[in-house]
């Protein structure tokens, strides 16, 4: 464990240089990876390895992003009664999910560009995806960490914990109610007593709603939400610029690049719908397990 940590720390300066280069000179990084995959190797020249280089950067980026997520957890994701190990596992799982979503999105976009005439080799493309994907993981973790700015307001921090404590007891009652719903008709059984399932009282719901509205309008909470939104918007613009430069470097005309982007966007929409259905299926399956 100590040796692995030492190796990680010794590689951090080199990783930070590559990370900064990705942010400030994306076109240069693209050119390097695409030419690295196609350039002939002469005698005495080291063999270009765009895929291993990209994968090593991606693995280290995952470790950095997981560390940021564990050190600065998103308040809404940390379970109330979770131990330190369980909370760290939850944050790491979120980073891993972001990784697979990004790789899937990159594959869909690249497939759309292939239909429009992109002939770039897979090695250069994957090396570039690994570089920019690793940087994206870290930026997403940093954007999530910005939500902690809102907790600098003691009122927001107190209200947030109270809201979570109010919502936690509602879970078993809501699950029990859903288990009694007929899946064919969506109706509750006829003649079911009104007090058969303990549900929160209307006055408790009204108090929780007032507490929620008070939290959402606090200045520090609005600042935190604005910072996170601005960070995600800047990340989207950066990734869009990288994608456009990749298409242009690959030799596609502006018309074909626009068409490839449109096809890729349609693929992303379909992929998002599929991911939503998968998440819904998992939630339904977990609910049915509690009902049996």
Short mmCIF file of C-alpha atoms in Angstrom, two decimals:
data_model
loop_
_atom_site.label_atom_id
_atom_site.label_comp_id
_atom_site.label_asym_id
_atom_site.label_seq_id
_atom_site.Cartn_x
_atom_site.Cartn_y
_atom_site.Cartn_z
CA UNK A 1 0.00 0.00 0.00
CA UNK A 2 2.84 2.37 0.89
CA UNK A 3 4.66 1.63 -2.37
CA UNK A 4 1.50 2.24 -4.41
CA UNK A 5 0.97 5.56 -2.62
CA UNK A 6 4.59 6.56 -3.22
CA UNK A 7 4.24 5.76 -6.93
CA UNK A 8 1.06 7.81 -7.08
CA UNK A 9 2.66 10.82 -5.45
CA UNK A 10 5.72 10.68 -7.70
CA UNK A 11 3.51 10.69 -10.79
CA UNK A 12 1.36 13.60 -9.66
CA UNK A 13 3.63 16.41 -10.97
CA UNK A 14 3.73 14.86 -14.45
CA UNK A 15 -0.02 14.27 -14.32
CA UNK A 16 -0.66 17.87 -13.27
CA UNK A 17 1.36 19.11 -16.25
CA UNK A 18 -0.69 16.97 -18.65
CA UNK A 19 -3.92 18.02 -16.94
CA UNK A 20 -3.05 21.70 -17.31
CA UNK A 21 -2.10 21.15 -20.95
CA UNK A 22 -5.49 19.55 -21.62
CA UNK A 23 -7.26 22.60 -20.22
CA UNK A 24 -5.15 25.31 -21.83
CA UNK A 25 -4.03 23.73 -25.13
CA UNK A 26 -6.64 21.14 -26.18
CA UNK A 27 -5.77 21.47 -29.88
CA UNK A 28 -2.12 20.69 -29.16
CA UNK A 29 -3.07 17.57 -27.15
CA UNK A 30 -5.32 16.38 -29.97
CA UNK A 31 -2.60 16.86 -32.58
CA UNK A 32 -0.06 15.04 -30.42
CA UNK A 33 -2.24 11.97 -29.93
CA UNK A 34 -3.51 11.77 -33.49
CA UNK A 35 -0.06 12.19 -35.02
CA UNK A 36 1.46 9.84 -32.45
CA UNK A 37 -0.77 7.04 -33.72
CA UNK A 38 0.06 7.59 -37.41
CA UNK A 39 3.69 8.78 -37.37
CA UNK A 40 6.24 6.22 -38.68
CA UNK A 41 8.78 5.00 -36.16
CA UNK A 42 12.37 5.33 -37.28
CA UNK A 43 15.47 3.71 -35.88
CA UNK A 44 16.45 5.01 -32.50
CA UNK A 45 13.06 6.67 -31.91
CA UNK A 46 10.96 5.43 -29.00
CA UNK A 47 7.79 3.62 -29.98
CA UNK A 48 4.70 5.81 -29.69
CA UNK A 49 2.12 4.36 -27.32
CA UNK A 50 -0.97 6.60 -27.36
CA UNK A 51 -3.27 3.99 -25.79
CA UNK A 52 -1.05 3.01 -22.79
CA UNK A 53 -0.13 6.65 -22.19
CA UNK A 54 -3.79 7.67 -22.26
CA UNK A 55 -4.86 4.80 -20.02
CA UNK A 56 -2.20 5.59 -17.40
CA UNK A 57 -3.36 9.22 -17.35
CA UNK A 58 -6.99 8.08 -17.07
CA UNK A 59 -6.27 5.74 -14.15
CA UNK A 60 -4.41 8.44 -12.24
CA UNK A 61 -7.19 10.93 -13.03
CA UNK A 62 -9.74 8.48 -11.62
CA UNK A 63 -7.71 8.24 -8.42
CA UNK A 64 -7.48 12.04 -8.15
CA UNK A 65 -11.22 12.50 -8.87
CA UNK A 66 -12.13 9.83 -6.30
CA UNK A 67 -9.87 11.56 -3.77
CA UNK A 68 -11.53 14.92 -4.42
CA UNK A 69 -15.01 13.36 -4.10
CA UNK A 70 -14.09 11.67 -0.83
CA UNK A 71 -12.40 14.75 0.61
CA UNK A 72 -15.20 17.13 -0.49
CA UNK A 73 -18.36 14.98 -0.70
CA UNK A 74 -21.54 16.33 -2.25
CA UNK A 75 -23.90 16.99 0.71
CA UNK A 76 -26.92 15.37 -0.95
CA UNK A 77 -25.04 12.12 -1.65
CA UNK A 78 -23.63 11.37 1.82
CA UNK A 79 -25.93 8.93 3.71
CA UNK A 80 -26.98 10.04 7.18
CA UNK A 81 -26.06 6.85 9.02
CA UNK A 82 -23.19 5.79 6.76
CA UNK A 83 -19.75 5.05 8.11
CA UNK A 84 -16.60 6.52 6.63
CA UNK A 85 -15.92 3.47 4.44
CA UNK A 86 -19.49 3.39 3.08
CA UNK A 87 -19.42 7.12 2.31
CA UNK A 88 -16.11 6.77 0.47
CA UNK A 89 -17.49 3.84 -1.53
CA UNK A 90 -20.54 5.90 -2.53
CA UNK A 91 -18.38 8.78 -3.78
CA UNK A 92 -16.01 6.46 -5.68
CA UNK A 93 -18.96 4.70 -7.31
CA UNK A 94 -20.23 8.07 -8.58
CA UNK A 95 -16.84 8.81 -10.16
CA UNK A 96 -16.77 5.34 -11.75
CA UNK A 97 -20.23 5.91 -13.20
CA UNK A 98 -19.11 9.24 -14.67
CA UNK A 99 -16.18 7.43 -16.27
CA UNK A 100 -18.34 4.84 -18.03
CA UNK A 101 -20.89 7.46 -19.10
CA UNK A 102 -18.14 9.59 -20.65
CA UNK A 103 -16.58 6.63 -22.47
CA UNK A 104 -19.99 5.60 -23.79
CA UNK A 105 -20.73 9.14 -24.96
CA UNK A 106 -17.34 9.34 -26.71
CA UNK A 107 -18.00 6.03 -28.48
CA UNK A 108 -21.41 7.25 -29.71
CA UNK A 109 -19.97 10.52 -30.98
CA UNK A 110 -17.08 8.78 -32.72
CA UNK A 111 -19.46 6.31 -34.33
CA UNK A 112 -21.46 9.20 -35.74
CA UNK A 113 -18.32 10.81 -37.13
CA UNK A 114 -17.32 7.51 -38.75
CA UNK A 115 -20.57 7.55 -40.71
CA UNK A 116 -19.62 10.97 -42.10
CA UNK A 117 -16.15 10.02 -43.27
CA UNK A 118 -13.85 10.13 -40.25
CA UNK A 119 -10.93 7.77 -40.90
CA UNK A 120 -8.84 8.37 -37.80
CA UNK A 121 -7.21 5.32 -36.24
CA UNK A 122 -8.72 3.94 -33.05
CA UNK A 123 -5.45 4.22 -31.11
CA UNK A 124 -5.17 7.98 -31.51
CA UNK A 125 -8.85 8.50 -30.79
CA UNK A 126 -8.80 6.36 -27.64
CA UNK A 127 -5.63 8.03 -26.40
CA UNK A 128 -7.24 11.46 -26.81
CA UNK A 129 -10.48 10.26 -25.15
CA UNK A 130 -8.50 8.91 -22.20
CA UNK A 131 -6.68 12.24 -21.78
CA UNK A 132 -9.77 14.41 -21.97
CA UNK A 133 -11.91 11.86 -20.12
CA UNK A 134 -9.51 11.88 -17.19
CA UNK A 135 -9.55 15.67 -17.07
CA UNK A 136 -13.36 15.62 -17.24
CA UNK A 137 -13.60 13.26 -14.25
CA UNK A 138 -11.53 15.63 -12.13
CA UNK A 139 -13.49 18.68 -13.28
CA UNK A 140 -16.81 16.98 -12.49
CA UNK A 141 -15.55 16.13 -9.00
CA UNK A 142 -14.44 19.73 -8.48
CA UNK A 143 -17.81 21.02 -9.71
CA UNK A 144 -19.56 18.76 -7.20
CA UNK A 145 -17.28 20.01 -4.44
CA UNK A 146 -18.49 23.56 -5.11
CA UNK A 147 -21.85 22.64 -3.55
CA UNK A 148 -20.10 22.70 -0.18
CA UNK A 149 -19.86 26.49 -0.51
CA UNK A 150 -23.54 26.67 0.37
CA UNK A 151 -22.89 24.82 3.63
CA UNK A 152 -20.71 27.71 4.78
CA UNK A 153 -24.00 29.31 5.85
CA UNK A 154 -24.86 27.71 9.23
CA UNK A 155 -28.57 28.10 8.51
CA UNK A 156 -28.26 26.16 5.24
CA UNK A 157 -26.23 23.40 6.90
CA UNK A 158 -28.75 23.07 9.74
CA UNK A 159 -31.77 23.17 7.42
CA UNK A 160 -30.19 20.60 5.10
CA UNK A 161 -29.66 18.12 7.91
CA UNK A 162 -33.17 18.70 9.22
CA UNK A 163 -34.63 18.08 5.77
CA UNK A 164 -32.73 14.83 5.45
CA UNK A 165 -33.86 13.74 8.90
CA UNK A 166 -37.46 14.53 7.96
CA UNK A 167 -37.21 12.68 4.65
CA UNK A 168 -35.58 9.54 6.06
CA UNK A 169 -38.66 8.28 8.01
CA UNK A 170 -40.82 8.80 4.91
CA UNK A 171 -38.91 6.16 2.99
CA UNK A 172 -40.36 2.99 4.61
CA UNK A 173 -43.92 4.32 4.47
CA UNK A 174 -43.61 5.32 0.82
CA UNK A 175 -42.14 1.90 -0.06
CA UNK A 176 -44.91 0.11 1.78
CA UNK A 177 -47.51 2.19 -0.06
CA UNK A 178 -45.93 1.46 -3.44
CA UNK A 179 -45.82 -2.25 -2.65
CA UNK A 180 -49.58 -2.25 -2.15
CA UNK A 181 -50.30 -0.58 -5.50
CA UNK A 182 -51.66 -2.92 -8.17
CA UNK A 183 -49.02 -2.88 -10.97
CA UNK A 184 -51.71 -3.42 -13.63
CA UNK A 185 -54.13 -0.69 -12.62
CA UNK A 186 -51.91 1.59 -10.55
CA UNK A 187 -54.62 1.73 -7.86
CA UNK A 188 -54.55 0.88 -4.18
CA UNK A 189 -56.67 -2.07 -3.03
CA UNK A 190 -60.30 -1.18 -2.41
CA UNK A 191 -61.33 -0.93 1.22
CA UNK A 192 -57.80 -0.41 2.52
CA UNK A 193 -57.93 1.42 5.91
CA UNK A 194 -56.62 4.97 5.72
CA UNK A 195 -54.31 4.47 8.70
CA UNK A 196 -52.89 1.11 7.58
CA UNK A 197 -49.63 2.74 6.52
CA UNK A 198 -48.01 5.46 8.64
CA UNK A 199 -47.56 8.55 6.49
CA UNK A 200 -46.37 12.03 7.48
CA UNK A 201 -49.03 14.42 8.68
CA UNK A 202 -49.99 17.40 6.49
CA UNK A 203 -48.55 19.86 9.00
CA UNK A 204 -45.22 18.01 8.93
CA UNK A 205 -45.14 18.19 5.14
CA UNK A 206 -45.96 21.91 5.27
CA UNK A 207 -43.12 22.53 7.71
CA UNK A 208 -40.70 20.56 5.53
CA UNK A 209 -41.80 22.53 2.47
CA UNK A 210 -41.26 25.84 4.23
CA UNK A 211 -37.85 24.67 5.42
CA UNK A 212 -36.93 23.62 1.89
CA UNK A 213 -37.96 26.96 0.38
CA UNK A 214 -36.03 28.84 3.05
CA UNK A 215 -32.92 26.78 2.26
CA UNK A 216 -33.17 27.23 -1.50
CA UNK A 217 -33.36 31.03 -1.23
CA UNK A 218 -30.39 31.53 1.10
CA UNK A 219 -27.63 33.64 -0.58
CA UNK A 220 -24.81 31.15 0.03
CA UNK A 221 -26.86 28.29 -1.38
CA UNK A 222 -27.66 30.32 -4.50
CA UNK A 223 -23.98 31.21 -4.88
CA UNK A 224 -22.99 27.54 -4.60
CA UNK A 225 -25.62 26.50 -7.15
CA UNK A 226 -24.47 29.28 -9.49
CA UNK A 227 -20.82 28.25 -9.18
CA UNK A 228 -21.63 24.61 -9.92
CA UNK A 229 -23.82 25.56 -12.89
CA UNK A 230 -21.14 27.88 -14.26
CA UNK A 231 -18.51 25.15 -13.87
CA UNK A 232 -20.63 22.55 -15.66
CA UNK A 233 -21.47 25.05 -18.42
CA UNK A 234 -17.79 25.88 -18.93
CA UNK A 235 -16.99 22.15 -19.00
CA UNK A 236 -19.65 21.59 -21.66
CA UNK A 237 -18.26 24.43 -23.79
CA UNK A 238 -14.73 23.06 -23.40
CA UNK A 239 -15.75 19.54 -24.41
CA UNK A 240 -17.73 20.93 -27.34
CA UNK A 241 -14.67 22.84 -28.53
CA UNK A 242 -12.50 19.74 -28.16
CA UNK A 243 -14.97 17.67 -30.19
CA UNK A 244 -15.17 20.29 -32.92
CA UNK A 245 -11.38 20.52 -33.15
CA UNK A 246 -11.15 16.73 -33.33
CA UNK A 247 -13.53 16.66 -36.28
CA UNK A 248 -11.63 19.43 -38.06
CA UNK A 249 -8.23 17.86 -37.38
CA UNK A 250 -9.63 14.58 -38.72
CA UNK A 251 -10.18 16.27 -42.08
CA UNK A 252 -13.96 16.68 -42.06
CA UNK A 253 -15.39 19.78 -43.69
CA UNK A 254 -17.53 22.15 -41.67
CA UNK A 255 -20.72 20.71 -43.17
CA UNK A 256 -19.67 17.14 -42.41
CA UNK A 257 -18.52 18.15 -38.93
CA UNK A 258 -21.91 19.70 -38.22
CA UNK A 259 -23.67 16.62 -39.58
CA UNK A 260 -21.47 14.34 -37.47
CA UNK A 261 -22.24 16.43 -34.39
CA UNK A 262 -25.97 16.20 -35.12
CA UNK A 263 -25.80 12.42 -35.56
CA UNK A 264 -23.74 12.12 -32.39
CA UNK A 265 -26.21 14.30 -30.46
CA UNK A 266 -29.05 12.04 -31.58
CA UNK A 267 -27.04 9.07 -30.36
CA UNK A 268 -26.44 10.77 -27.04
CA UNK A 269 -30.16 11.43 -26.67
CA UNK A 270 -30.93 7.77 -27.30
CA UNK A 271 -28.16 6.71 -24.91
CA UNK A 272 -29.49 9.01 -22.20
CA UNK A 273 -32.97 7.54 -22.64
CA UNK A 274 -31.53 4.03 -22.38
CA UNK A 275 -29.57 4.96 -19.25
CA UNK A 276 -32.74 6.41 -17.70
CA UNK A 277 -34.62 3.19 -18.43
CA UNK A 278 -31.80 1.13 -16.90
CA UNK A 279 -31.85 3.25 -13.73
CA UNK A 280 -35.65 2.97 -13.55
CA UNK A 281 -35.43 -0.80 -13.96
CA UNK A 282 -32.88 -1.06 -11.16
CA UNK A 283 -35.06 1.05 -8.85
CA UNK A 284 -38.14 -1.06 -9.65
CA UNK A 285 -36.19 -4.27 -9.08
CA UNK A 286 -34.91 -3.05 -5.71
CA UNK A 287 -38.43 -2.02 -4.72
CA UNK A 288 -39.85 -5.41 -5.66
CA UNK A 289 -37.18 -7.08 -3.53
CA UNK A 290 -38.39 -5.16 -0.51
CA UNK A 291 -42.03 -6.07 -1.28
CA UNK A 292 -41.47 -9.83 -1.32
#
